[in-house]
Amino acid sequence: MSDNLLEVHNLKKFFPIKRGLLSKTVGYVKAVNDLSFTIKPGETLGLVGESGCGKTTAGRSILRLIEPTSGSVKFEGKEVTTMNSTQMRHLRREMQIIFQDPYSSLNPRITVGGMLSEIIKFHKLRATDAEVRDRVEELLEIVGLRAESARRYPHEFSGGQRQRIGIARALSVEPKFIVSDEPVSALDVSIQSQVINLLKDLQVQFGLTYLFIAHDLSVVEHISHRVAVMYLGEIVEISPAKELYSNPKHPYTQALLSAVPHPDPRKKSERIILTGDVPSPANLPTGCHFHPRCPKAFADCSRVHPVLGKDNTGHSTRCLLWPESLPAGEKITVTETETA
Ligand code: SF4
């Protein structure tokens, strides 16, 4: 029996491109392309990448809010991708999502208390109206809002408070696993850290497990035990958080990290500016998908697609500069000056 809460293997989500009167499929947008990772109970995996890299699609495919094209998602050892609607309804209690924009996911015509009560009653989590009311007040207090907030409507709250309501909604069904999809991106920096600290506290209090999606490495640093970096639908690097921040191996991660402000400006390394736009996931570059923008690219990078290879410290990367990323049977030549 595996000790992982979540296991994702070779997950793919391709969106067909249709053209013409007969809507013929002429290609695919490969939003998530062969994603594999695991998350242990009580752990936070940060999933980071530029917008359009497939991280949100990955999170929604895992929860089956959109159907994956292929691959396997196991939650507590049970295959999620083949569950029927009754099994999925039960699973929805275990796996929740917090959205980037809480306002658009809250019904403006229902009070916060009404919305939370509906969920509690739907899942039959409390027997009487008084118990439901008590639970609503408890949930609001858990996320740092006053019990009286139950009588107010979503538009009466600030952005940070609305995100707290989104968190209360996710917690209302007592889940084990939460996908936090850019939960702080729309908030001011000062509010961001309050929400991240709240999520950390709740993790300890309720033993929660998170997949924490963000486009910025600085946001996930203080909440993640491990971090995975995505580029064009693939994981290009995954490692324990401390190791990734102190010893990034992939040139894309190095570039993302160089943009993160350092508390001590004297220790800040030079900013790496990536040139060119992110290629279309409908027309992926040959070889290493990062090669058209990579400052360390060499001739073989446009020919050989690197594998996500793990070194003996548990740090995995997908770059031909590292021997563990070389596909079996391939030979490449890297000149000295090009080596990391
Ligand atoms: Fe850059 Fe080549 Fe490594 Fe890809 S394989 S990240 S192009 S050095």
Coordinates of N, CA and C and ligand atoms in Angstrom, one line a residue, residues 250-251 288 290-291 294 296-298 301 306 319-321, ligand 1:
H250 N 17.3 23.5 -13.5 CA 16.8 23.8 -14.9 C 17.0 25.3 -15.2
P251 N 17.4 25.6 -16.4 CA 17.6 27.0 -16.8 C 16.3 27.8 -16.7
C288 N 13.9 19.6 -26.7 CA 13.5 20.2 -25.5 C 12.6 21.4 -25.8
F290 N 11.8 23.9 -24.3 CA 12.3 25.2 -23.8 C 13.4 25.7 -24.7
H291 N 13.9 24.9 -25.7 CA 15.1 25.4 -26.4 C 15.0 26.7 -27.1
C294 N 15.9 29.1 -24.3 CA 16.9 28.8 -23.2 C 18.2 29.5 -23.4
K296 N 20.9 28.6 -22.3 CA 22.0 27.6 -22.3 C 21.9 26.6 -23.4
A297 N 21.0 26.8 -24.3 CA 20.7 25.8 -25.3 C 22.0 25.5 -26.2
F298 N 22.1 24.2 -26.6 CA 23.2 23.8 -27.5 C 22.6 23.0 -28.6
C301 N 19.8 20.2 -28.2 CA 18.6 20.6 -27.5 C 17.4 20.6 -28.4
P306 N 14.4 15.8 -23.4 CA 15.0 15.3 -22.2 C 13.9 14.6 -21.3
C319 N 16.5 18.5 -18.2 CA 17.5 19.3 -19.0 C 18.7 18.4 -19.4
L320 N 19.1 18.5 -20.6 CA 20.2 17.6 -21.1 C 21.5 18.0 -20.5
L321 N 21.6 19.1 -19.8 CA 22.9 19.4 -19.2 C 23.1 18.5 -18.0
Ligands
SF4_1 FE1 18.1 24.4 -22.2 FE2 19.0 22.4 -23.6 FE3 18.5 22.1 -21.0 FE4 16.5 22.4 -22.7 S1 17.9 20.7 -22.6 S2 16.8 23.4 -20.7 S3 17.4 23.8 -24.1 S4 20.1 23.4 -22.0

